[in-house]
PDB file of C-alpha atoms and ligand atoms in Angstrom:
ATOM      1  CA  UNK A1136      97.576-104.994 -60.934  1.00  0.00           C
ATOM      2  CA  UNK A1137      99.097-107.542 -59.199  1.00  0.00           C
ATOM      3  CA  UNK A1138      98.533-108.380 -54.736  1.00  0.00           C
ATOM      4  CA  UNK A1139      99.800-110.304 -52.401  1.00  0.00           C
ATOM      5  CA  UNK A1140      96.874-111.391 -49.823  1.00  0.00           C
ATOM      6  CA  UNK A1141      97.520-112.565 -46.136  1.00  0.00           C
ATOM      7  CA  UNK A1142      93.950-113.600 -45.145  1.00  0.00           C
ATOM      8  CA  UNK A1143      92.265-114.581 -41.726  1.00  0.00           C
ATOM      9  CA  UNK A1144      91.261-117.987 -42.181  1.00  0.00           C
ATOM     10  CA  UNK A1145      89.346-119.843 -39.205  1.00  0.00           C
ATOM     11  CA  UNK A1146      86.882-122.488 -39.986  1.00  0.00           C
ATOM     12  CA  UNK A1147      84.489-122.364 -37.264  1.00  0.00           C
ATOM     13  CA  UNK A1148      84.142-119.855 -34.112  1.00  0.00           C
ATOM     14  CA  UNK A1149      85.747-122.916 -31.674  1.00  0.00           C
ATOM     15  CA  UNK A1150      89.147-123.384 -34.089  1.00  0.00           C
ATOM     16  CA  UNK A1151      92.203-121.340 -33.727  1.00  0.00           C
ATOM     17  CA  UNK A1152      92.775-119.317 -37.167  1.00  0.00           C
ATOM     18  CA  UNK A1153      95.907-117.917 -38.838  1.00  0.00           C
ATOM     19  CA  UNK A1154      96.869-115.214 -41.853  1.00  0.00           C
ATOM     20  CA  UNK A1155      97.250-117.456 -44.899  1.00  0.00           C
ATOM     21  CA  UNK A1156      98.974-116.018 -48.208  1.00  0.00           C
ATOM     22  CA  UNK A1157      97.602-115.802 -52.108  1.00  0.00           C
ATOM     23  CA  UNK A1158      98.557-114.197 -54.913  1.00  0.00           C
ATOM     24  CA  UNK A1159      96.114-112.353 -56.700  1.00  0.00           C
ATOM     25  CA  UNK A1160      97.238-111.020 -60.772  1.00  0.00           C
ATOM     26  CA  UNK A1161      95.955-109.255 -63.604  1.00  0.00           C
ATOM     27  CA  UNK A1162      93.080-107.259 -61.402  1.00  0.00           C
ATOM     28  CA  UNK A1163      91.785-103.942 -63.064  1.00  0.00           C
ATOM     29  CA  UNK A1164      92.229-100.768 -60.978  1.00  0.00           C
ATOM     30  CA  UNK A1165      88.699-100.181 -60.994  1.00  0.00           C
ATOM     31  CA  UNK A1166      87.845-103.597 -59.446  1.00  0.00           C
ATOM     32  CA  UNK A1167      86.222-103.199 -56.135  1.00  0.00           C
ATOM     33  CA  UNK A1168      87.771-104.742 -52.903  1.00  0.00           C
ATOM     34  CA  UNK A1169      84.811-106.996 -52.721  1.00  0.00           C
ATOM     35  CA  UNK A1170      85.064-108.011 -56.440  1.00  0.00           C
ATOM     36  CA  UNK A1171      88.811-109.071 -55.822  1.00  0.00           C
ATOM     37  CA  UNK A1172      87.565-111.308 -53.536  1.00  0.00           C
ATOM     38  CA  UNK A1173      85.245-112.643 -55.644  1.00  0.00           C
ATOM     39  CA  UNK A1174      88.128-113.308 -58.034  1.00  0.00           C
ATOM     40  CA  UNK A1175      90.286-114.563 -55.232  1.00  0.00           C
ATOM     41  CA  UNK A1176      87.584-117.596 -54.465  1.00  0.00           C
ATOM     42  CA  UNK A1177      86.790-118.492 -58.077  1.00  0.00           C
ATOM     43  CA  UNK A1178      90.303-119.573 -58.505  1.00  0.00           C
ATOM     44  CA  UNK A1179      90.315-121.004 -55.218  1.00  0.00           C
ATOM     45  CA  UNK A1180      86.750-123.304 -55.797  1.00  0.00           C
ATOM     46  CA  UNK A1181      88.618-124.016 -59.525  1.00  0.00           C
ATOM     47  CA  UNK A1182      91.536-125.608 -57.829  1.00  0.00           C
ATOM     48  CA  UNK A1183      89.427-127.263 -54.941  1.00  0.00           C
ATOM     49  CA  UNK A1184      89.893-125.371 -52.050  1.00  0.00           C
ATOM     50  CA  UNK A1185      87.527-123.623 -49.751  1.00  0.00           C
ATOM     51  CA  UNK A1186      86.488-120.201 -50.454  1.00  0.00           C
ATOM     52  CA  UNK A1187      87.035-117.394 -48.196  1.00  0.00           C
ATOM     53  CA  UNK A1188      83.683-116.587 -45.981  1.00  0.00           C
ATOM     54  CA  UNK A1189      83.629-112.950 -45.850  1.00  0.00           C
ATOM     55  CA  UNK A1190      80.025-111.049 -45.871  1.00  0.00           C
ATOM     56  CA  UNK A1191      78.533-108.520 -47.931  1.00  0.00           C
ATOM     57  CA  UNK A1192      75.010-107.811 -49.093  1.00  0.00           C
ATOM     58  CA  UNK A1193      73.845-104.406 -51.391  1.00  0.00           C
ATOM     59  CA  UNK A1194      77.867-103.343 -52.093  1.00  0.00           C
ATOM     60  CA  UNK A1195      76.985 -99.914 -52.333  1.00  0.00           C
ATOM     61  CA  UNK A1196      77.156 -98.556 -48.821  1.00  0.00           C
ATOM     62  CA  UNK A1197      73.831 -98.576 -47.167  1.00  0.00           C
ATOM     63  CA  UNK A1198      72.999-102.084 -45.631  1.00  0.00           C
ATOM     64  CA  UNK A1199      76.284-101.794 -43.020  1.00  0.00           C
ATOM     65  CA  UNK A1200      76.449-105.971 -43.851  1.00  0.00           C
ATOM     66  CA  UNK A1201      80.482-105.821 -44.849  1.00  0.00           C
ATOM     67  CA  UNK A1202      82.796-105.725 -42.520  1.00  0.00           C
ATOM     68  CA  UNK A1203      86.753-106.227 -42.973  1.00  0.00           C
ATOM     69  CA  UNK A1204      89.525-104.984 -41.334  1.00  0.00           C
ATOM     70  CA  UNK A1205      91.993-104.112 -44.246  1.00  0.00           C
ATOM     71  CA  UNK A1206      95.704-103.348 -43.168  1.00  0.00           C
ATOM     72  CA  UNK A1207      94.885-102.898 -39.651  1.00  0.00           C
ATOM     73  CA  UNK A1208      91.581-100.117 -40.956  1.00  0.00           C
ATOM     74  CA  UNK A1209      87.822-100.841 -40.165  1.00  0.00           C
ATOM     75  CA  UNK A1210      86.697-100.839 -43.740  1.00  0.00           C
ATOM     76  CA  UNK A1211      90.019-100.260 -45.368  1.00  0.00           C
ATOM     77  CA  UNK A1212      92.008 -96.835 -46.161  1.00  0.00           C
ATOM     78  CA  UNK A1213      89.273 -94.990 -48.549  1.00  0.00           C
ATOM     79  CA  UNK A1214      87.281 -92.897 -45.376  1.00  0.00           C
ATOM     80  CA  UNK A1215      84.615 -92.207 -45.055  1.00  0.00           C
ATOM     81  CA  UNK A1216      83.351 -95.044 -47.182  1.00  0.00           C
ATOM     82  CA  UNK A1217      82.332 -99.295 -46.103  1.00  0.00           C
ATOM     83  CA  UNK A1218      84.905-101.712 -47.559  1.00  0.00           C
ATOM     84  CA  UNK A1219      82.094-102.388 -50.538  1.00  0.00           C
ATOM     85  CA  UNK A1220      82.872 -98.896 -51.392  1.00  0.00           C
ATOM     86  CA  UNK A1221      87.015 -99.565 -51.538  1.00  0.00           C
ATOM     87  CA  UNK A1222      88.438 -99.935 -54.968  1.00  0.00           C
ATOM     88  CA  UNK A1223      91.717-101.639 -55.846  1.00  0.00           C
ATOM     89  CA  UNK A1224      93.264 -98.405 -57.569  1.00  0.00           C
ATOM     90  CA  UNK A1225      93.720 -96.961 -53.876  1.00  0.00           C
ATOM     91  CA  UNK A1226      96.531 -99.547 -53.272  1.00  0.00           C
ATOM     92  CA  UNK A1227      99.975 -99.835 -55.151  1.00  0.00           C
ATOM     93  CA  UNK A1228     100.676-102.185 -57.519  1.00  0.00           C
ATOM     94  CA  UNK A1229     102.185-105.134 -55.886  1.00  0.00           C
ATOM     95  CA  UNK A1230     101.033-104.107 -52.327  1.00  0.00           C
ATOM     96  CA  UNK A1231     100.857-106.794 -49.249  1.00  0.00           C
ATOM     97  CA  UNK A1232      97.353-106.477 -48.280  1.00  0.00           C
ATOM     98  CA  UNK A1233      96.411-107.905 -44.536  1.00  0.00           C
ATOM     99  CA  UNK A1234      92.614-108.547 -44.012  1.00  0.00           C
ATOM    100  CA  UNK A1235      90.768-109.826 -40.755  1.00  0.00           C
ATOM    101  CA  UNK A1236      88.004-109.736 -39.949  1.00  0.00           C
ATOM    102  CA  UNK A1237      86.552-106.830 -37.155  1.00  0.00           C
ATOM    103  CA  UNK A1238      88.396-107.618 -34.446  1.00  0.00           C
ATOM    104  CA  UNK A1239      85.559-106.986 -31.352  1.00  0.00           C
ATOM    105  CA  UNK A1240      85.142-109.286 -28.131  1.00  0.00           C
ATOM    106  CA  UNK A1241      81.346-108.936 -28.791  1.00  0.00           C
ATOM    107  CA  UNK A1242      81.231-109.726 -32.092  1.00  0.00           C
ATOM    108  CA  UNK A1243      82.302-113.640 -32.682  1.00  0.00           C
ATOM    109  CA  UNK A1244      83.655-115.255 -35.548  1.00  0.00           C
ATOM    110  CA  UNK A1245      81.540-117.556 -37.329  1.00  0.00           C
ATOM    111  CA  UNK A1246      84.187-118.684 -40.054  1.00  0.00           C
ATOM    112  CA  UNK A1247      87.081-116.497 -42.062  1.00  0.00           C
ATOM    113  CA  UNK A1248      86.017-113.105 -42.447  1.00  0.00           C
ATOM    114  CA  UNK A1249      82.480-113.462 -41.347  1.00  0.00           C
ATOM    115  CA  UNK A1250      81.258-112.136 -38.098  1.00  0.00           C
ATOM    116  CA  UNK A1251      78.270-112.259 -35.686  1.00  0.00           C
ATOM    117  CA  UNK A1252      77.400-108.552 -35.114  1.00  0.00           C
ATOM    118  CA  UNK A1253      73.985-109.648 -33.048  1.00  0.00           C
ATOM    119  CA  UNK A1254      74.916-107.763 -30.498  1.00  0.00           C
ATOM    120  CA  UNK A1255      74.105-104.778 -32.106  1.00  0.00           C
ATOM    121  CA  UNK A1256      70.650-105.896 -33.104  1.00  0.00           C
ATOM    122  CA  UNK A1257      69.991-106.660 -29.318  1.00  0.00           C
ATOM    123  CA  UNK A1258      70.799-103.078 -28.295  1.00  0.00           C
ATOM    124  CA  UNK A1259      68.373-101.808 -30.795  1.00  0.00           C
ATOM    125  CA  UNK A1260      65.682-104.383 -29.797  1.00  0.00           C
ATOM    126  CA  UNK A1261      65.956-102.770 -26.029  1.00  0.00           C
ATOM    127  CA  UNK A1262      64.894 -99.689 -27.280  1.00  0.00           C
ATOM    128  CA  UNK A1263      65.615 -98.285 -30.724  1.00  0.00           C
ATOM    129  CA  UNK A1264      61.972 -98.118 -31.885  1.00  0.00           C
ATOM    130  CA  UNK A1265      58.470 -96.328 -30.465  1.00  0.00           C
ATOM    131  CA  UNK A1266      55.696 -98.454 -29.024  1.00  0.00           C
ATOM    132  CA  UNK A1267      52.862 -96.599 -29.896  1.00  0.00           C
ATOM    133  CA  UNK A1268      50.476 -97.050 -32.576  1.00  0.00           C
ATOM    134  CA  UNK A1269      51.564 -94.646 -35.081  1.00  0.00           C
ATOM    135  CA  UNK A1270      48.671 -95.282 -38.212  1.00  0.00           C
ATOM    136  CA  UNK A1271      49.417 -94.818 -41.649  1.00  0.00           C
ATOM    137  CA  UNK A1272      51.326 -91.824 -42.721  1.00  0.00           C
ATOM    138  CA  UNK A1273      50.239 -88.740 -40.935  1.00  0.00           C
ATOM    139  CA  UNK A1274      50.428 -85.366 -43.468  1.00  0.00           C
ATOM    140  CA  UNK A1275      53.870 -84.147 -43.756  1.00  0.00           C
ATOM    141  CA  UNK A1276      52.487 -80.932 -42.183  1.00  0.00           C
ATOM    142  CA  UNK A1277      50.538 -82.205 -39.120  1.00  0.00           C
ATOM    143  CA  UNK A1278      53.100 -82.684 -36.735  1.00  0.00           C
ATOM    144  CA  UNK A1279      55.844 -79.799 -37.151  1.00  0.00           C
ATOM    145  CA  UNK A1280      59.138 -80.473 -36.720  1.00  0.00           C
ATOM    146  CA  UNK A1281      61.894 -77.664 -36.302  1.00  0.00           C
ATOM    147  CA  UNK A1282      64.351 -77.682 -39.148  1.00  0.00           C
ATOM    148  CA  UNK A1283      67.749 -78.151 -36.649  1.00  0.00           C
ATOM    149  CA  UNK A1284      66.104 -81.197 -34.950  1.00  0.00           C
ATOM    150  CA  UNK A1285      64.979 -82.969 -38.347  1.00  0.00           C
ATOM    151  CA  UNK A1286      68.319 -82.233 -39.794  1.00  0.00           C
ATOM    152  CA  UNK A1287      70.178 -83.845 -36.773  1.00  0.00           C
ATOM    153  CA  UNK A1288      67.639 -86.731 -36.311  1.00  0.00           C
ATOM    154  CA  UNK A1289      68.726 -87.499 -40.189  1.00  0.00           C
ATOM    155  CA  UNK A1290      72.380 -86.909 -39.306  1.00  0.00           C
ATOM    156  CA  UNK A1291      71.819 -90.101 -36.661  1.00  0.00           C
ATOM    157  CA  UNK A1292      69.480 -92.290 -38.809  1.00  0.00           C
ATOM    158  CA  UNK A1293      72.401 -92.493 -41.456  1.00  0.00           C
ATOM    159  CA  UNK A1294      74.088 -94.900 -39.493  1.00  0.00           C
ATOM    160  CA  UNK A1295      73.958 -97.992 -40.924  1.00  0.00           C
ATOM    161  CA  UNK A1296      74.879-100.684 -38.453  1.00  0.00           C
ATOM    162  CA  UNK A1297      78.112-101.733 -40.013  1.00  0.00           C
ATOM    163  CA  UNK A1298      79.562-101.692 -36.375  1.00  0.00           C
ATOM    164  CA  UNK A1299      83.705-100.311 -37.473  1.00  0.00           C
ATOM    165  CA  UNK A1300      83.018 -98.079 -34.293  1.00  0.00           C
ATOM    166  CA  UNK A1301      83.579-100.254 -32.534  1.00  0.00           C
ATOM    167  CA  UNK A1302      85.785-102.327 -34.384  1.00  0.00           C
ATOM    168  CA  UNK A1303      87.955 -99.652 -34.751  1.00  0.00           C
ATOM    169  CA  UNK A1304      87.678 -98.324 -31.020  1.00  0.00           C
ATOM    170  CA  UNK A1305      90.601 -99.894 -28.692  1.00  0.00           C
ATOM    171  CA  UNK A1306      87.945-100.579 -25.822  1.00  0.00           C
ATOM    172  CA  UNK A1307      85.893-102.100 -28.433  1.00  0.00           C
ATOM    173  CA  UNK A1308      83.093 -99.954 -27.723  1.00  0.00           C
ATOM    174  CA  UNK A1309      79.571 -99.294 -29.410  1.00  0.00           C
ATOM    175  CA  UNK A1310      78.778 -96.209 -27.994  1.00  0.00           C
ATOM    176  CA  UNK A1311      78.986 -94.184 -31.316  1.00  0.00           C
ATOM    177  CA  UNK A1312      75.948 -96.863 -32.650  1.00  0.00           C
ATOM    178  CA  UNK A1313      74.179 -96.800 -29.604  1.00  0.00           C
ATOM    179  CA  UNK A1314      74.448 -93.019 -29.369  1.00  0.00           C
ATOM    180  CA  UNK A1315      73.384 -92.561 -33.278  1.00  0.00           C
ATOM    181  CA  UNK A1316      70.316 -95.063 -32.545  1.00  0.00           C
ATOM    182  CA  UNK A1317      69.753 -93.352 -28.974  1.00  0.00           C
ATOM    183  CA  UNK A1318      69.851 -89.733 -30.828  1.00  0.00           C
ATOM    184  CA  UNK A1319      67.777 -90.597 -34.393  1.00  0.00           C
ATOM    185  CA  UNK A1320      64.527 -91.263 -31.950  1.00  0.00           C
ATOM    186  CA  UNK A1321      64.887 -88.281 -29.028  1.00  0.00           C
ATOM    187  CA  UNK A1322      65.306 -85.448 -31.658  1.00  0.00           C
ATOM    188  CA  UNK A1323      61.767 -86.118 -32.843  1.00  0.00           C
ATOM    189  CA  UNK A1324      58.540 -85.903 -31.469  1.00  0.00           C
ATOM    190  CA  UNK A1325      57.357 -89.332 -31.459  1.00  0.00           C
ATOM    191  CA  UNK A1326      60.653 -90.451 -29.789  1.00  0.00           C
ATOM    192  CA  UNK A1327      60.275 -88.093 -26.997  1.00  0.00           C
ATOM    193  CA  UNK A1328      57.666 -89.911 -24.991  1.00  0.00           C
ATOM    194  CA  UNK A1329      59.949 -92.940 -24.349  1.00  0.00           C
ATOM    195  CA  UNK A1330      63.149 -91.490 -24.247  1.00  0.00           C
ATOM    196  CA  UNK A1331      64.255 -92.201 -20.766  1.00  0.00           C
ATOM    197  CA  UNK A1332      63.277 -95.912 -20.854  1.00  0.00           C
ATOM    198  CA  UNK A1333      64.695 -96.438 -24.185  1.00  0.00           C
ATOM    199  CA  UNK A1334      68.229 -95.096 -23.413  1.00  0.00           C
ATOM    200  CA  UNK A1335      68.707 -96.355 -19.798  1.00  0.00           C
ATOM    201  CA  UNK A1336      67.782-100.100 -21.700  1.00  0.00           C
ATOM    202  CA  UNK A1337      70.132 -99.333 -24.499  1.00  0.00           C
ATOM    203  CA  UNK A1338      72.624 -98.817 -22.032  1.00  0.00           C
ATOM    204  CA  UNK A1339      72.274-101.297 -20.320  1.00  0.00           C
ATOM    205  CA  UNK A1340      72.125-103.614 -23.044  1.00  0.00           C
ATOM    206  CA  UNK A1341      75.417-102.073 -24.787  1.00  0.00           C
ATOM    207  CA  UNK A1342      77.206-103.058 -21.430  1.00  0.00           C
ATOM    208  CA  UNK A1343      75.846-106.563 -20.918  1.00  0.00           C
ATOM    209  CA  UNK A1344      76.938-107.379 -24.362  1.00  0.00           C
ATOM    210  CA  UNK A1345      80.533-106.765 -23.440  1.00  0.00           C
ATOM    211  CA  UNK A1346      81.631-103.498 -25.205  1.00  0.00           C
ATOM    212  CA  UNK A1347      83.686-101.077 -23.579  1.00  0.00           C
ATOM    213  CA  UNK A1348      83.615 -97.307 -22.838  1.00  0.00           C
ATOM    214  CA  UNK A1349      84.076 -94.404 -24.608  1.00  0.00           C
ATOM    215  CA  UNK A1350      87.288 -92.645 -23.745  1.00  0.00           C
ATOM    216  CA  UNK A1351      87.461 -89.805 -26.457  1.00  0.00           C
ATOM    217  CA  UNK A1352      89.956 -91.558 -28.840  1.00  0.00           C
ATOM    218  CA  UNK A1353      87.611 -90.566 -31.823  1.00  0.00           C
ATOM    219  CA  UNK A1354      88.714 -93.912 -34.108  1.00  0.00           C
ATOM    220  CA  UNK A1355      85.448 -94.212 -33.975  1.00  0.00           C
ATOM    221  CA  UNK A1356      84.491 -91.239 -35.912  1.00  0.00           C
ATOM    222  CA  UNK A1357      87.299 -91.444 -38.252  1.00  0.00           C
ATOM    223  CA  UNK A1358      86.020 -94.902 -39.634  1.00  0.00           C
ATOM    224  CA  UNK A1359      82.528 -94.412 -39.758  1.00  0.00           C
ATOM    225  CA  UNK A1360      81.143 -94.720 -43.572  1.00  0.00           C
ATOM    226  CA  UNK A1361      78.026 -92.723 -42.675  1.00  0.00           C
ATOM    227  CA  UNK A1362      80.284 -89.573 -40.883  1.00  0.00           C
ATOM    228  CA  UNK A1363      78.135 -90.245 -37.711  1.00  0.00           C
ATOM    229  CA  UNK A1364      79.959 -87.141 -35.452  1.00  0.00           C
ATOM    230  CA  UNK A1365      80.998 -88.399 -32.121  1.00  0.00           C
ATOM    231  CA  UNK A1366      79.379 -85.884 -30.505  1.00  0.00           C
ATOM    232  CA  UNK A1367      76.168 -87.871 -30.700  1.00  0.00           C
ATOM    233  CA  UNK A1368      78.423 -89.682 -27.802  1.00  0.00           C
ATOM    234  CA  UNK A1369      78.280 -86.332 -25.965  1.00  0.00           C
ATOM    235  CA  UNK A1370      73.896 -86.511 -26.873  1.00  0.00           C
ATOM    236  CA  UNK A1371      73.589 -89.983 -25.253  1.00  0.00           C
ATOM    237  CA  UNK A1372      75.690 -89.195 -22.271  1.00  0.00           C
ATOM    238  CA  UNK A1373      73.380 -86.646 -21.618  1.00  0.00           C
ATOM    239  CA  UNK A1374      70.336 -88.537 -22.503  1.00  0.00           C
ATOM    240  CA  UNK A1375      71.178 -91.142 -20.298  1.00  0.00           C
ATOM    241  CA  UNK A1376      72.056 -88.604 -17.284  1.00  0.00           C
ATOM    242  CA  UNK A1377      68.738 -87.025 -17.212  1.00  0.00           C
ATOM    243  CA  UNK A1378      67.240 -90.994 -17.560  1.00  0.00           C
ATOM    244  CA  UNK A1379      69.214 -91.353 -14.634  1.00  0.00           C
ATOM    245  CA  UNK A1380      67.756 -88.229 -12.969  1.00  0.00           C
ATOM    246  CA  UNK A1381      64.471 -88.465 -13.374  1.00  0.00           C
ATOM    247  CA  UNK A1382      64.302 -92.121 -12.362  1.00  0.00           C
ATOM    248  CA  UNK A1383      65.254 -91.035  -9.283  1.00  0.00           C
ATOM    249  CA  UNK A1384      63.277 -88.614  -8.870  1.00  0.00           C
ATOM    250  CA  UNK A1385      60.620 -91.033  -9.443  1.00  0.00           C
ATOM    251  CA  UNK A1386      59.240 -89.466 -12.711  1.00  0.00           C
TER     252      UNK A1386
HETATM  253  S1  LIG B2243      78.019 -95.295 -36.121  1.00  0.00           S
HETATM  254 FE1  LIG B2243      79.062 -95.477 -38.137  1.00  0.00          FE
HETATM  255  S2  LIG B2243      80.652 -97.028 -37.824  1.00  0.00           S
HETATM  256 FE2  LIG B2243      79.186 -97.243 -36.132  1.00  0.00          FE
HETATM  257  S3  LIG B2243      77.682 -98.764 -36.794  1.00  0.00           S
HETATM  258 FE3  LIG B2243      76.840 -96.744 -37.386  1.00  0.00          FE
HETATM  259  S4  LIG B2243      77.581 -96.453 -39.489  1.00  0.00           S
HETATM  260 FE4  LIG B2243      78.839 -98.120 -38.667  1.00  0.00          FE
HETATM  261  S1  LIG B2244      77.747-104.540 -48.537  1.00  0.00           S
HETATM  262 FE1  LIG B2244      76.193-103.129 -47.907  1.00  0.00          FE
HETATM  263  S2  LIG B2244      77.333-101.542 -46.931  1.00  0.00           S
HETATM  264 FE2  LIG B2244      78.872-102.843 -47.758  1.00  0.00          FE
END
């Protein structure tokens, strides 16, 4: 198969970048989107030229480190599934492939395709863990969980950090993270002790980082490569109410 590229190129976060086109020929169906890429910047380091920055890390869906907008898609047209997941036989033969990089105010471009997504990790460092002294592994049987709460709690933890929410949302907004991280603690015991403190920080965190609200659009959803449900949203809005109660009741 045979594509024509148009590729963000910017070579630091100060410089102004533009779509540049290449030619890409004789790539197997079965090639992944990632592995084109590859193939894309061995011919360009053979003829001399920089190679497109783009980041990726365990290809295989779980680490959330790729992130390309492809055609105007948060990880490309294969949903639910990251770009690393994308394979060349889902485009046409001869297609015109655009890909930038997420396009979020909070997330800055450190060169081409490659993005700095810290924001995220400082949400979670406000309040996406437990402070206490857990031990070593209690027995699975010690501390009983009911069956709907486990199942939901998992439901959140599969989000993988990728950050295409947001990406993909048009006020660029991180609640569908934040509310997966938020959700993944408060459904379980050990989360429950904190849970007003952690979301009120998270919040506050999400905001000062620049994202935007939630306004029901559901592009968030629709991109996600680990199906988080956007009514988690509906979970940390009312986490974050009660936070908000109690704190004034002085609780
Ligand atoms: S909620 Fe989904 S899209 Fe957003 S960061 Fe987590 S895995 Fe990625
Ligand atoms: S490279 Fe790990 S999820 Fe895509």
């Amino acid at each position: 198969m045979n594509f024509h590229l148009r590729v963000w190129r910017q070579r630091d976060a100060k410089s102004r970048g533009k779509l540049v086109n290449y030619d890409v020929r004789d790539i197997s169906p079965d090639t992944s989107f990632l592995e084109m890429l590859d193939i894309l910047n061995e011919s360009l380091v053979e003829s001399g030229k920089e190679p497109v920055a783009f980041d990726s890390d365990c290809r295989e869906g779980i680490c959330g480190t790729c992130s390309l907008t492809v055609n105007g898609e948060a990880h490309g047209p294969d949903h639910p599934g990251a770009v690393c997941e994308l394979y060349m036989r889902k485009f046409r033969d001869g297609a015109r492939i655009t890909i930038e990089p997420f396009r979020v105010g909070a997330f800055p471009i450190v060169k081409d395709l490659a993005i700095d997504r810290s924001a995220l990790d400082r949400i979670v460092q406000a309040g996406g863990f437990i402070s206490a002294r857990a031990g070593s592994a209690p027995e699975a049987n010690s501390m009983l969980v009911p069956k709907h709460d486990a199942d939901i709690a998992m439901e959140a933890a599969a989000c993988i950090g990728c950050g295409a929410c947001a990406a993909a949302c048009p006020n660029g907004s991180a609640m569908l993270f934040t509310a997966a991280k938020v959700s993944h603690l408060s459904f379980l015991p050990q989360g429950r002790p904190e849970r007003e403190r952690r979301v009120s920080k998270m919040v506050q965190v999400m905001d000062a980082q620049g994202f935007g609200n939630c306004t029901n659009t559901y592009e968030c959803e629709a991109v996600c490569p680990a199906k988080i449900s956007a009514s988690f949203i509906s979970k940390l809005n009312r986490e974050y109410a009660r936070a908000q109660f109690r704190q004034r009741l002085g609780e």
